[in-house]
Amino acid sequence: MEQMITSLRDSKKARWTALIIVSLSMFGAYYFNYALSPVKPMLESILGWNSSDFGIYTSSYTWFNVFLFMLVFSGVILDKMGIRFTGIMATLMMVVGTGINYWALIHVFPDGAMIFGIKMQVVISAIGFGIFGVGSEAGGITVSKAIVKWFKGKEMALAMGMQMSIARLGTAVALGIALPLATTFSYSSPVLLAFVFMLIALTAFIIYIVMDKKLDASIVKSNNGSTTVEDAFEMKDILFIVKNKGFWYIAILCVLFYSAVFPFLFYATDLMINKYHVNPNLAGTIPALLPFGTIFLTPLFGT
């Protein structure tokens, strides 16, 4: 009997390897997102930042995505250019943004240097974090599309849960080790580690591209030489989405969750130190417990 020709995604080992590889970028992204949160007291004592400066910095992650609609454009680019192009673009932006952020933190600026009434160091750090934010969010939707491609008809929900679990592990690591790392070496050390993670993410995505090309070749072979045509993006798709009530329910849910939980995580370590007088080396472990609900339960819900 003739053996059935299958695509590469029918190999459990191949598709789960692809998942782990693309998830590395999200691990690094979620780590850097909170890498400076536990270090806030050191930024205040060493660099002269205050809570308003830190708020400007943390909010800059969303500047370009929200006010310049970069996340929408990222989705359009992903639909038109595909996973490989968008993924490389996203990881490169994360590398560049993290690099700018690290340079701004270690650079000595002239006393009183301001831009629009804000410390120059804060502004440049925020620009770097904003560029990183564009890459991180573009990378997030790219990884989701990659999972759909590899796990279509397979364990897709479990794979989505595992990806989120790996990403949130990055959050827990940042909250848990950033301050001890900064006190042992330098206040900028958590960001330097984030830059290393971004380089690993870029390397991992290059490896993924090789796997993705092999997947496409195997799909063509299994379809007797024909390629799979995906739905092309059209402007009317945006109108369809905004008219969908289900979309708005989910969007409102995300807005409420993001506005409640994530800002708390940015200030939680500082809260533990100043209000509850927790040892600074242990203070980050308390908010670090929050992501463990995601780490353990999301794969379970996916299953």
mmCIF file of C-alpha atoms in Angstrom, residues 80-264:
data_model
loop_
_atom_site.group_PDB
_atom_site.id
_atom_site.type_symbol
_atom_site.label_atom_id
_atom_site.label_comp_id
_atom_site.label_asym_id
_atom_site.label_seq_id
_atom_site.Cartn_x
_atom_site.Cartn_y
_atom_site.Cartn_z
ATOM 1 C CA LYS A 80 0.408 40.777 3.033
ATOM 2 C CA MET A 81 4.057 39.848 3.608
ATOM 3 C CA GLY A 82 3.732 36.694 5.680
ATOM 4 C CA ILE A 83 5.171 35.254 8.860
ATOM 5 C CA ARG A 84 8.830 35.182 7.868
ATOM 6 C CA PHE A 85 9.150 38.842 6.824
ATOM 7 C CA THR A 86 7.054 40.186 9.697
ATOM 8 C CA GLY A 87 8.814 38.030 12.277
ATOM 9 C CA ILE A 88 12.273 39.195 11.263
ATOM 10 C CA MET A 89 11.067 42.799 11.164
ATOM 11 C CA ALA A 90 9.550 42.459 14.629
ATOM 12 C CA THR A 91 12.572 40.820 16.265
ATOM 13 C CA LEU A 92 14.925 43.382 14.683
ATOM 14 C CA MET A 93 12.803 46.196 16.112
ATOM 15 C CA MET A 94 12.968 44.545 19.531
ATOM 16 C CA VAL A 95 16.763 44.364 19.283
ATOM 17 C CA VAL A 96 17.031 48.009 18.192
ATOM 18 C CA GLY A 97 14.581 49.265 20.817
ATOM 19 C CA THR A 98 16.300 47.367 23.630
ATOM 20 C CA GLY A 99 19.695 48.617 22.439
ATOM 21 C CA ILE A 100 18.523 52.258 22.466
ATOM 22 C CA ASN A 101 17.070 51.772 25.915
ATOM 23 C CA TYR A 102 20.292 50.305 27.278
ATOM 24 C CA TRP A 103 22.394 53.087 25.742
ATOM 25 C CA ALA A 104 20.136 55.752 27.242
ATOM 26 C CA LEU A 105 20.444 54.224 30.716
ATOM 27 C CA ILE A 106 24.250 54.041 30.736
ATOM 28 C CA HIS A 107 24.893 57.320 28.868
ATOM 29 C CA VAL A 108 25.788 60.400 30.914
ATOM 30 C CA PHE A 109 23.599 63.301 29.787
ATOM 31 C CA PRO A 110 24.353 66.964 30.531
ATOM 32 C CA ASP A 111 22.827 68.276 33.748
ATOM 33 C CA GLY A 112 19.395 69.717 33.140
ATOM 34 C CA ALA A 113 19.116 68.286 29.615
ATOM 35 C CA MET A 114 15.392 68.287 28.849
ATOM 36 C CA ILE A 115 13.075 67.597 25.907
ATOM 37 C CA PHE A 116 9.586 69.147 26.168
ATOM 38 C CA GLY A 117 10.126 69.531 29.897
ATOM 39 C CA ILE A 118 11.055 65.860 30.373
ATOM 40 C CA LYS A 119 14.512 64.568 31.204
ATOM 41 C CA MET A 120 16.384 63.725 27.992
ATOM 42 C CA GLN A 121 17.401 60.343 29.377
ATOM 43 C CA VAL A 122 13.761 59.487 30.106
ATOM 44 C CA VAL A 123 12.671 60.546 26.611
ATOM 45 C CA ILE A 124 15.334 58.506 24.804
ATOM 46 C CA SER A 125 14.701 55.493 27.045
ATOM 47 C CA ALA A 126 11.002 55.852 26.288
ATOM 48 C CA ILE A 127 11.611 56.046 22.533
ATOM 49 C CA GLY A 128 13.629 52.841 22.728
ATOM 50 C CA PHE A 129 10.906 51.168 24.781
ATOM 51 C CA GLY A 130 8.296 52.393 22.291
ATOM 52 C CA ILE A 131 10.208 50.924 19.336
ATOM 53 C CA PHE A 132 10.574 47.708 21.287
ATOM 54 C CA GLY A 133 6.816 47.788 21.930
ATOM 55 C CA VAL A 134 6.058 47.919 18.210
ATOM 56 C CA GLY A 135 8.309 44.915 17.605
ATOM 57 C CA SER A 136 6.956 43.036 20.608
ATOM 58 C CA GLU A 137 3.295 43.410 19.648
ATOM 59 C CA ALA A 138 4.014 42.659 15.986
ATOM 60 C CA GLY A 139 5.964 39.617 17.146
ATOM 61 C CA GLY A 140 3.035 38.511 19.284
ATOM 62 C CA ILE A 141 0.545 38.389 16.420
ATOM 63 C CA THR A 142 3.180 36.817 14.175
ATOM 64 C CA VAL A 143 3.776 34.029 16.670
ATOM 65 C CA SER A 144 0.013 33.466 16.920
ATOM 66 C CA LYS A 145 -0.261 33.137 13.153
ATOM 67 C CA ALA A 146 2.737 30.789 13.105
ATOM 68 C CA ILE A 147 1.043 28.582 15.699
ATOM 69 C CA VAL A 148 -2.126 28.480 13.603
ATOM 70 C CA LYS A 149 -0.056 27.476 10.576
ATOM 71 C CA TRP A 150 1.730 24.637 12.371
ATOM 72 C CA PHE A 151 -1.111 23.396 14.575
ATOM 73 C CA LYS A 152 -4.124 23.712 12.284
ATOM 74 C CA GLY A 153 -6.218 20.620 12.948
ATOM 75 C CA LYS A 154 -3.888 19.639 15.795
ATOM 76 C CA GLU A 155 -3.500 20.785 19.427
ATOM 77 C CA MET A 156 -3.913 24.465 18.547
ATOM 78 C CA ALA A 157 -5.457 25.716 21.812
ATOM 79 C CA LEU A 158 -2.892 23.824 23.875
ATOM 80 C CA ALA A 159 -0.114 25.298 21.735
ATOM 81 C CA MET A 160 -1.524 28.813 22.257
ATOM 82 C CA GLY A 161 -1.599 28.145 25.991
ATOM 83 C CA MET A 162 1.963 26.840 26.024
ATOM 84 C CA GLN A 163 3.184 29.892 24.115
ATOM 85 C CA MET A 164 1.545 32.207 26.630
ATOM 86 C CA SER A 165 2.955 30.135 29.478
ATOM 87 C CA ILE A 166 6.498 30.513 28.116
ATOM 88 C CA ALA A 167 5.949 34.242 27.595
ATOM 89 C CA ARG A 168 4.646 34.800 31.123
ATOM 90 C CA LEU A 169 7.612 32.883 32.475
ATOM 91 C CA GLY A 170 9.607 35.822 31.141
ATOM 92 C CA THR A 171 7.464 38.173 33.256
ATOM 93 C CA ALA A 172 8.059 36.073 36.368
ATOM 94 C CA VAL A 173 11.806 35.937 35.730
ATOM 95 C CA ALA A 174 11.981 39.720 35.295
ATOM 96 C CA LEU A 175 10.085 40.435 38.502
ATOM 97 C CA GLY A 176 12.064 37.825 40.412
ATOM 98 C CA ILE A 177 15.665 38.443 39.362
ATOM 99 C CA ALA A 178 15.893 42.003 38.018
ATOM 100 C CA LEU A 179 16.508 43.738 41.344
ATOM 101 C CA PRO A 180 18.998 41.160 42.721
ATOM 102 C CA LEU A 181 20.774 41.328 39.360
ATOM 103 C CA ALA A 182 20.879 45.141 39.514
ATOM 104 C CA THR A 183 22.156 45.251 43.100
ATOM 105 C CA THR A 184 24.820 42.642 42.367
ATOM 106 C CA PHE A 185 26.109 44.257 39.169
ATOM 107 C CA SER A 186 24.496 47.484 37.921
ATOM 108 C CA TYR A 187 21.064 49.079 37.621
ATOM 109 C CA SER A 188 21.370 48.604 33.833
ATOM 110 C CA SER A 189 22.182 44.877 34.055
ATOM 111 C CA PRO A 190 18.541 43.718 33.660
ATOM 112 C CA VAL A 191 18.312 45.630 30.384
ATOM 113 C CA LEU A 192 21.635 44.240 29.190
ATOM 114 C CA LEU A 193 20.270 40.752 29.861
ATOM 115 C CA ALA A 194 17.138 41.732 27.921
ATOM 116 C CA PHE A 195 19.332 42.739 24.975
ATOM 117 C CA VAL A 196 20.966 39.290 25.077
ATOM 118 C CA PHE A 197 17.493 37.709 25.104
ATOM 119 C CA MET A 198 16.541 39.799 22.057
ATOM 120 C CA LEU A 199 19.603 38.578 20.152
ATOM 121 C CA ILE A 200 18.648 35.004 21.061
ATOM 122 C CA ALA A 201 15.109 35.706 19.835
ATOM 123 C CA LEU A 202 16.423 37.035 16.522
ATOM 124 C CA THR A 203 18.639 33.989 16.090
ATOM 125 C CA ALA A 204 15.760 31.686 16.988
ATOM 126 C CA PHE A 205 13.497 33.288 14.405
ATOM 127 C CA ILE A 206 16.133 32.834 11.700
ATOM 128 C CA ILE A 207 16.136 29.129 12.614
ATOM 129 C CA TYR A 208 12.340 29.162 12.461
ATOM 130 C CA ILE A 209 12.462 30.589 8.924
ATOM 131 C CA VAL A 210 14.400 27.516 7.808
ATOM 132 C CA MET A 211 11.755 25.272 9.373
ATOM 133 C CA ASP A 212 8.939 27.342 7.876
ATOM 134 C CA LYS A 213 10.386 27.015 4.387
ATOM 135 C CA LYS A 214 10.590 23.241 4.860
ATOM 136 C CA LEU A 215 6.977 23.248 6.024
ATOM 137 C CA ASP A 216 5.862 25.128 2.908
ATOM 138 C CA ALA A 217 7.777 22.688 0.712
ATOM 139 C CA SER A 218 6.178 19.715 2.470
ATOM 140 C CA ILE A 219 2.702 21.256 2.065
ATOM 141 C CA VAL A 220 3.286 21.725 -1.665
ATOM 142 C CA LYS A 221 4.453 18.123 -1.903
ATOM 143 C CA SER A 222 1.447 16.798 0.009
ATOM 144 C CA ASN A 223 -0.874 18.842 -2.240
ATOM 145 C CA ASN A 224 0.709 17.352 -5.378
ATOM 146 C CA GLY A 225 2.480 20.560 -6.313
ATOM 147 C CA SER A 226 -0.252 23.092 -5.507
ATOM 148 C CA THR A 227 0.204 25.808 -2.909
ATOM 149 C CA THR A 228 -2.294 26.836 -0.236
ATOM 150 C CA VAL A 229 -3.771 30.272 -0.920
ATOM 151 C CA GLU A 230 -4.601 32.319 2.168
ATOM 152 C CA ASP A 231 -7.343 34.933 2.282
ATOM 153 C CA ALA A 232 -5.931 38.259 1.059
ATOM 154 C CA PHE A 233 -6.337 41.365 3.214
ATOM 155 C CA GLU A 234 -8.900 43.905 2.061
ATOM 156 C CA MET A 235 -9.798 47.273 3.599
ATOM 157 C CA LYS A 236 -13.404 46.148 4.016
ATOM 158 C CA ASP A 237 -12.134 43.551 6.511
ATOM 159 C CA ILE A 238 -11.490 46.368 9.019
ATOM 160 C CA LEU A 239 -15.093 47.548 8.664
ATOM 161 C CA PHE A 240 -16.295 43.985 9.188
ATOM 162 C CA ILE A 241 -14.261 43.698 12.390
ATOM 163 C CA VAL A 242 -15.416 46.974 13.950
ATOM 164 C CA LYS A 243 -19.053 46.051 13.258
ATOM 165 C CA ASN A 244 -18.641 42.731 15.057
ATOM 166 C CA LYS A 245 -20.088 42.910 18.598
ATOM 167 C CA GLY A 246 -18.048 39.904 19.700
ATOM 168 C CA PHE A 247 -14.850 41.774 18.813
ATOM 169 C CA TRP A 248 -15.827 44.712 21.032
ATOM 170 C CA TYR A 249 -16.722 42.480 23.992
ATOM 171 C CA ILE A 250 -13.303 40.840 23.796
ATOM 172 C CA ALA A 251 -11.574 44.198 23.272
ATOM 173 C CA ILE A 252 -13.279 45.743 26.328
ATOM 174 C CA LEU A 253 -12.326 42.707 28.403
ATOM 175 C CA CYS A 254 -8.683 43.126 27.343
ATOM 176 C CA VAL A 255 -8.730 46.888 28.050
ATOM 177 C CA LEU A 256 -10.056 46.340 31.576
ATOM 178 C CA PHE A 257 -7.542 43.575 32.283
ATOM 179 C CA TYR A 258 -4.590 45.466 30.828
ATOM 180 C CA SER A 259 -5.460 48.680 32.666
ATOM 181 C CA ALA A 260 -5.826 46.870 36.000
ATOM 182 C CA VAL A 261 -3.154 44.167 36.107
ATOM 183 C CA PHE A 262 -0.211 45.374 34.035
ATOM 184 C CA PRO A 263 0.186 48.849 35.603
ATOM 185 C CA PHE A 264 0.099 47.159 39.009
#
